[in-house]
Coordinates of C-alpha atoms in Angstrom, one line a residue:
Chain A
M1 CA -28.5 -161.4 -126.0
D2 CA -26.6 -161.4 -129.2
V3 CA -23.7 -163.7 -128.6
D4 CA -22.3 -164.2 -132.0
G5 CA -22.5 -160.6 -133.2
P6 CA -20.2 -159.6 -136.0
S7 CA -18.6 -156.9 -133.8
K8 CA -17.3 -159.3 -131.2
P9 CA -14.4 -160.8 -133.0
Q10 CA -13.4 -157.3 -134.1
R11 CA -13.4 -156.1 -130.5
K12 CA -11.1 -158.9 -129.5
L13 CA -8.6 -157.9 -132.1
Q14 CA -8.2 -154.4 -130.8
P15 CA -4.9 -154.0 -129.0
R16 CA -5.4 -153.5 -125.3
S17 CA -2.9 -151.8 -123.1
P18 CA -1.8 -154.1 -120.3
E19 CA -1.6 -151.2 -117.8
Q20 CA -4.5 -149.4 -116.1
R21 CA -4.3 -145.9 -115.0
F22 CA -6.4 -143.9 -112.6
T23 CA -6.0 -140.6 -110.8
I24 CA -7.0 -139.9 -107.3
R25 CA -8.5 -136.5 -107.6
K26 CA -9.8 -135.7 -104.2
P27 CA -7.9 -137.6 -101.5
E28 CA -9.6 -137.8 -98.1
W29 CA -6.7 -136.6 -96.0
Q30 CA -4.0 -134.0 -95.9
Y31 CA -0.8 -135.0 -94.2
L32 CA 1.2 -132.4 -92.3
H33 CA 4.7 -132.3 -90.8
L34 CA 4.8 -129.6 -88.1
R35 CA 7.4 -128.2 -85.8
M36 CA 6.7 -126.5 -82.5
T37 CA 9.0 -123.5 -82.3
F38 CA 10.3 -121.9 -79.1
D39 CA 11.7 -118.4 -78.9
P40 CA 14.2 -118.2 -77.3
P41 CA 15.1 -121.7 -78.4
H42 CA 15.9 -124.5 -76.0
P43 CA 19.5 -125.4 -75.6
P44 CA 20.5 -128.7 -77.2
D45 CA 19.9 -131.8 -75.0
H46 CA 17.5 -129.8 -72.9
T47 CA 14.7 -131.8 -71.3
S48 CA 12.1 -130.7 -68.8
P49 CA 8.5 -131.8 -68.0
S50 CA 7.2 -129.5 -70.8
Y51 CA 9.9 -130.2 -73.4
P52 CA 9.9 -132.1 -75.6
P53 CA 6.1 -131.6 -75.9
D54 CA 4.0 -134.7 -75.7
L55 CA 0.9 -135.3 -77.8
L56 CA -1.5 -133.9 -75.3
T57 CA 0.5 -130.6 -75.2
W58 CA 0.4 -130.6 -79.0
K59 CA -3.4 -131.1 -79.0
T60 CA -3.9 -128.4 -76.4
H61 CA -1.8 -125.8 -78.2
L62 CA -3.3 -126.6 -81.6
S63 CA -6.8 -126.4 -80.1
T64 CA -6.0 -123.0 -78.5
A65 CA -4.7 -121.7 -81.9
L66 CA -7.7 -123.0 -83.8
N67 CA -10.2 -121.8 -81.2
Q68 CA -8.8 -118.3 -81.5
F69 CA -8.9 -118.1 -85.3
L70 CA -11.9 -120.3 -86.1
G71 CA -13.8 -120.6 -82.9
I72 CA -15.7 -123.8 -82.1
S73 CA -15.8 -124.7 -85.8
G74 CA -12.0 -124.8 -85.8
T75 CA -11.6 -127.0 -82.7
A76 CA -14.0 -129.4 -84.5
I77 CA -11.4 -130.3 -87.1
P78 CA -10.3 -133.9 -86.3
I79 CA -6.6 -134.3 -85.9
D80 CA -4.9 -137.7 -86.1
F81 CA -1.4 -137.7 -84.8
L82 CA 0.7 -140.3 -86.6
H83 CA 4.1 -139.9 -85.1
S84 CA 6.0 -137.5 -82.9
D85 CA 9.7 -136.8 -82.8
V86 CA 11.2 -134.3 -80.3
S87 CA 9.5 -131.1 -81.2
E88 CA 8.1 -132.2 -84.5
V89 CA 4.9 -134.2 -85.3
Y90 CA 3.3 -135.9 -88.2
L91 CA -0.4 -135.7 -88.4
R92 CA -3.3 -135.9 -90.8
I93 CA -6.5 -133.9 -91.1
P94 CA -9.4 -133.9 -93.6
R95 CA -8.2 -132.3 -96.8
E96 CA -11.0 -129.8 -97.0
D97 CA -10.0 -128.4 -93.6
A98 CA -6.3 -128.0 -94.5
P99 CA -6.3 -124.4 -95.6
R100 CA -8.2 -123.2 -92.6
F101 CA -6.1 -125.4 -90.3
M102 CA -2.8 -124.1 -91.6
A103 CA -4.0 -120.5 -91.5
G104 CA -5.1 -120.9 -88.0
I105 CA -2.0 -122.5 -86.5
T106 CA 0.6 -120.5 -88.3
G107 CA -0.8 -117.2 -87.2
W108 CA -0.7 -118.1 -83.6
G109 CA 1.8 -117.4 -80.9
E110 CA 1.7 -117.4 -77.1
D111 CA 4.0 -116.9 -74.2
I112 CA 4.4 -120.1 -72.3
E113 CA 6.9 -120.4 -69.5
G114 CA 8.9 -117.4 -70.7
R115 CA 9.1 -118.6 -74.3
T116 CA 7.0 -117.7 -77.3
V117 CA 5.5 -120.9 -78.7
G118 CA 4.4 -121.2 -82.3
F119 CA 4.0 -123.6 -85.1
R120 CA 5.8 -124.1 -88.4
V121 CA 4.5 -126.2 -91.3
L122 CA 7.5 -128.1 -92.5
K123 CA 5.7 -130.2 -95.1
S124 CA 2.2 -130.6 -96.4
A125 CA 1.1 -133.3 -98.8
E126 CA -2.0 -135.2 -99.8
F127 CA -0.3 -138.5 -99.3
L128 CA 1.8 -139.8 -96.4
M129 CA 4.8 -140.5 -98.6
G130 CA 4.9 -136.8 -99.5
I131 CA 5.9 -135.9 -95.9
A132 CA 7.5 -139.1 -94.6
G133 CA 10.7 -139.6 -96.5
G134 CA 13.0 -138.1 -99.0
E135 CA 12.4 -139.6 -102.5
G136 CA 11.1 -142.9 -101.2
R137 CA 14.2 -144.8 -102.3
D138 CA 14.6 -146.5 -99.0
L139 CA 11.2 -148.2 -99.7
F140 CA 12.8 -150.3 -102.4
G141 CA 16.2 -150.9 -100.7
Chain B
M1 CA -18.6 -99.1 -110.2
V2 CA -19.3 -102.5 -108.8
R3 CA -22.3 -102.6 -106.5
V4 CA -21.9 -104.3 -103.1
K5 CA -24.4 -107.0 -103.0
Q6 CA -26.2 -107.5 -99.7
R7 CA -28.5 -110.0 -98.1
Y8 CA -31.3 -109.2 -95.7
L9 CA -32.2 -111.8 -93.2
L10 CA -35.6 -111.7 -91.7
F11 CA -35.7 -113.5 -88.4
S12 CA -38.1 -114.1 -85.6
I13 CA -37.2 -115.2 -82.0
L14 CA -39.2 -118.0 -80.6
Y15 CA -39.4 -118.6 -76.9
P16 CA -40.1 -122.3 -76.3
S17 CA -40.8 -121.9 -72.6
V18 CA -44.2 -120.8 -71.5
P19 CA -44.2 -118.0 -68.9
N20 CA -45.4 -119.6 -65.8
G21 CA -47.9 -118.1 -63.3
G22 CA -49.9 -116.2 -65.9
P23 CA -53.3 -117.1 -67.4
A24 CA -53.5 -119.8 -70.0
I25 CA -52.6 -118.4 -73.4
P26 CA -52.5 -120.0 -76.9
Q27 CA -49.3 -121.9 -77.5
S28 CA -48.3 -120.0 -80.6
M29 CA -48.7 -116.7 -78.6
A30 CA -46.3 -118.0 -76.0
F31 CA -43.9 -119.0 -78.7
N32 CA -44.0 -115.6 -80.3
Q33 CA -44.1 -113.7 -77.0
P34 CA -42.5 -110.3 -76.7
S35 CA -38.7 -110.2 -76.1
P36 CA -37.2 -108.9 -72.8
S37 CA -37.3 -105.1 -72.7
N38 CA -33.5 -104.9 -72.4
L39 CA -33.1 -106.6 -75.8
T40 CA -32.5 -103.7 -78.2
R41 CA -30.9 -103.3 -81.6
T42 CA -27.5 -102.7 -80.0
S43 CA -27.7 -105.4 -77.4
L44 CA -29.0 -107.8 -80.0
A45 CA -26.0 -107.0 -82.2
A46 CA -23.7 -107.6 -79.3
I47 CA -25.2 -111.0 -78.6
I48 CA -24.9 -112.0 -82.3
R49 CA -21.3 -110.8 -82.4
N50 CA -20.6 -112.9 -79.4
S51 CA -22.0 -115.9 -81.1
I52 CA -20.0 -115.3 -84.3
S53 CA -16.8 -114.9 -82.3
Y54 CA -17.5 -118.0 -80.2
N55 CA -18.4 -120.3 -83.1
F56 CA -16.2 -118.9 -85.9
G57 CA -13.4 -117.0 -84.1
D58 CA -11.4 -114.1 -85.5
W59 CA -12.0 -115.3 -89.0
G60 CA -15.7 -115.3 -88.6
M61 CA -15.7 -111.8 -87.1
G62 CA -13.7 -110.6 -90.0
Q63 CA -16.1 -112.2 -92.5
A64 CA -19.5 -111.6 -90.9
G65 CA -18.8 -109.0 -88.1
S66 CA -19.9 -106.2 -90.3
F67 CA -23.7 -107.0 -90.2
V68 CA -26.2 -104.3 -89.3
V69 CA -29.4 -104.7 -87.4
K70 CA -31.7 -102.8 -89.7
Y71 CA -34.8 -103.3 -87.7
F72 CA -35.9 -105.0 -84.5
S73 CA -39.2 -105.0 -82.8
G74 CA -39.3 -106.4 -79.3
A75 CA -43.0 -106.6 -79.3
T76 CA -43.2 -109.1 -82.1
S77 CA -39.7 -110.5 -81.6
T78 CA -38.9 -109.9 -85.3
G79 CA -36.0 -108.2 -86.9
I80 CA -34.0 -107.7 -90.1
L81 CA -30.3 -108.0 -90.4
R82 CA -28.1 -106.8 -93.3
I83 CA -24.9 -108.6 -94.3
T84 CA -22.8 -108.9 -97.4
R85 CA -24.0 -111.6 -99.7
E86 CA -20.9 -113.8 -99.5
N87 CA -21.2 -114.1 -95.7
Y88 CA -24.9 -114.5 -94.9
R89 CA -24.5 -118.2 -94.2
I90 CA -22.0 -117.5 -91.4
L91 CA -24.4 -115.0 -89.8
W92 CA -27.3 -117.5 -90.3
A93 CA -25.3 -120.2 -88.5
A94 CA -24.3 -117.9 -85.7
L95 CA -28.0 -117.0 -85.2
T96 CA -28.9 -120.6 -85.1
Y97 CA -26.3 -121.4 -82.5
I98 CA -27.8 -118.8 -80.1
R99 CA -29.7 -120.8 -77.5
E100 CA -30.7 -118.3 -74.9
L101 CA -31.3 -114.6 -74.4
Y102 CA -30.8 -113.2 -70.9
G103 CA -31.1 -116.7 -69.4
Q104 CA -34.3 -117.5 -71.2
P105 CA -34.3 -120.3 -73.7
A106 CA -34.7 -118.8 -77.2
V107 CA -34.5 -120.0 -80.8
F108 CA -33.6 -117.7 -83.7
K109 CA -35.6 -118.7 -86.8
V110 CA -34.5 -117.2 -90.1
V111 CA -37.8 -116.7 -92.0
R112 CA -36.5 -115.3 -95.2
V113 CA -33.3 -114.3 -96.9
S114 CA -33.8 -111.5 -99.4
G115 CA -31.8 -109.3 -101.7
T116 CA -33.8 -106.2 -101.0
I117 CA -35.1 -104.9 -97.7
R118 CA -38.5 -104.3 -99.2
K119 CA -39.2 -108.0 -99.7
A120 CA -38.0 -108.7 -96.2
E121 CA -40.4 -106.0 -94.9
L122 CA -43.3 -107.4 -96.8
E123 CA -42.5 -110.9 -95.5
A124 CA -42.4 -109.4 -91.9
I125 CA -45.9 -108.0 -92.3
K126 CA -47.2 -111.3 -93.7
L127 CA -45.6 -113.1 -90.8
A128 CA -47.2 -110.9 -88.3
E129 CA -50.6 -111.3 -89.9
E130 CA -50.2 -115.0 -90.0
T131 CA -49.2 -115.2 -86.4
I132 CA -52.3 -113.2 -85.3
R133 CA -54.5 -115.4 -87.4
R134 CA -53.0 -118.5 -85.8
V135 CA -53.3 -117.1 -82.3
K136 CA -57.0 -116.2 -82.9
R137 CA -57.7 -119.7 -84.2
E138 CA -56.1 -121.3 -81.2
Q139 CA -57.9 -118.9 -78.9
K140 CA -61.2 -119.9 -80.4
S141 CA -60.5 -123.6 -80.1
M142 CA -59.4 -123.1 -76.5
E143 CA -62.6 -121.3 -75.6
A144 CA -64.6 -124.0 -77.4
N145 CA -62.8 -126.7 -75.4
K146 CA -63.6 -124.9 -72.2
S147 CA -67.3 -124.7 -73.1
G148 CA -67.3 -128.5 -73.5
R149 CA -67.6 -128.9 -77.2
G150 CA -64.3 -130.8 -77.3
V151 CA -62.5 -132.2 -80.3
A152 CA -65.2 -131.4 -82.7
A153 CA -64.8 -127.8 -82.0
V154 CA -61.1 -128.0 -82.8
F155 CA -61.9 -129.3 -86.3
A156 CA -64.7 -126.9 -86.8
S157 CA -62.8 -123.9 -85.5
G158 CA -62.0 -122.7 -89.0
K159 CA -65.6 -121.7 -89.8
A160 CA -66.8 -120.8 -86.3
S161 CA -68.5 -117.5 -86.5
S162 CA -70.3 -117.3 -83.2
A163 CA -67.2 -117.2 -81.1
K164 CA -66.7 -114.1 -79.1
K165 CA -64.0 -111.7 -80.0
P166 CA -60.8 -113.2 -78.7
Q167 CA -58.7 -111.3 -76.3
V168 CA -55.8 -110.6 -78.5
A169 CA -56.2 -106.9 -78.8
T170 CA -52.7 -106.4 -77.6
V171 CA -51.4 -108.5 -80.5
E172 CA -53.3 -106.4 -83.0
D173 CA -51.8 -103.3 -81.5
E174 CA -48.4 -104.9 -82.0
E175 CA -49.2 -105.4 -85.7
D176 CA -50.0 -101.7 -86.2
E177 CA -46.9 -100.7 -84.3
M178 CA -44.8 -103.1 -86.4
I179 CA -45.9 -101.7 -89.7
V180 CA -45.1 -98.2 -88.6
D181 CA -41.7 -99.4 -87.4
I182 CA -41.0 -101.0 -90.7
V183 CA -41.8 -97.8 -92.6
D184 CA -39.5 -95.9 -90.3
S185 CA -36.7 -98.3 -90.8
S186 CA -37.0 -98.1 -94.6
D187 CA -36.5 -94.4 -94.4
D188 CA -32.9 -94.6 -93.4
D189 CA -32.4 -97.5 -95.6
D190 CA -29.0 -97.3 -97.4
D191 CA -28.9 -100.5 -99.3
E192 CA -28.7 -98.8 -102.6
I193 CA -24.9 -98.3 -102.5

C-alpha cells in the first residue's frame, strides 16, 4: 500500500463540508390520518356501544372495504394502528400499498345501524411527523 | 390506429388425485385426465371470473374480467385464454389460485404465454404429443414391472421395442380431436384487431 503518496497531503488540504446530507427516497411506510364519517352525523357528546368506534370496528370496516375493492389481496395489506381519537385514527401501511388502500377505502360506504358509514383521508404522508402535528414547533418547545 | 395488444395463455388442468376404483393407469395419465363433462368454455369462464373477483375484487374484475376462453378441450384438459397484455398476470394469478373444480382437487398450470394464438396452438399440439409419449413410456415400464423385469426395465424402457402396443388408444384419439378443435378455434380468431 502506498502510504506516502504525493496525492495524500493534497487530499487533506481539500475543504470538507462539516455537514452530511442524504435523502430517503423510498420510505418503508405511508402514514395516514383517517376519519370515519357517519351520515346522518352523531349528535355531539353522543356515546353508544358502537360509537366512538374502537380499533376492532375500524379493522372490520377497513377489511370489508378492501375486500370489496381488492379482494383477498386487499385484506392482505397489513395495517398498524398507531393512535385513535374519537372517530379518527392514525395508522401506517406499506408505502407501495398506499394508492390501492386509499382508493379502496374512500370508495366504500355501507349502511350500519341506520347511518351510512364511510372513510375520509384527512392526511397522508411518508413520515409520521407529516400527519401528527402542525409544523412540529411543539417538538422544540 | 393503435393496435390492442393481447396475450394468449395456454393452460392445462392437472388433477392430482387418482380416480379410485378403476384399473391401474400411468400416473401422468391420471394427472392429465379428462375434465368433468360439465366443464365447458362458459362454465370455465365463470369459475375463473369467480376466482378473479375473490382474489382481486372489483378492481381485478375491471382489469382482467374481459378475458375470453378461446379454446377449451375437456378431453385433454387444455385451453387457451385471451387477455389484454397489461393484465395477463392478474389472470394468471387468478388461475393459480383455483384449487378445485366441482369438488375435485385441480391445479391450473400455465404452460405458455404468447402474443399470437398460433404459437399457443402449436405449443398445445406439442404438449399433447409429449403427454402421449410420456404416458406410453410409463405404460411400458408398468408392464415391464408386472412381468418381473423390475428396475432394469425402467431404465431400459426408452429403447424397449418388444413391448406390446400400450392401451392408450383413447389418448391418441384425443390428440386427433384436439388438433381439429384447434383448427376450428383459429377460424373464428379475431386477434388481429
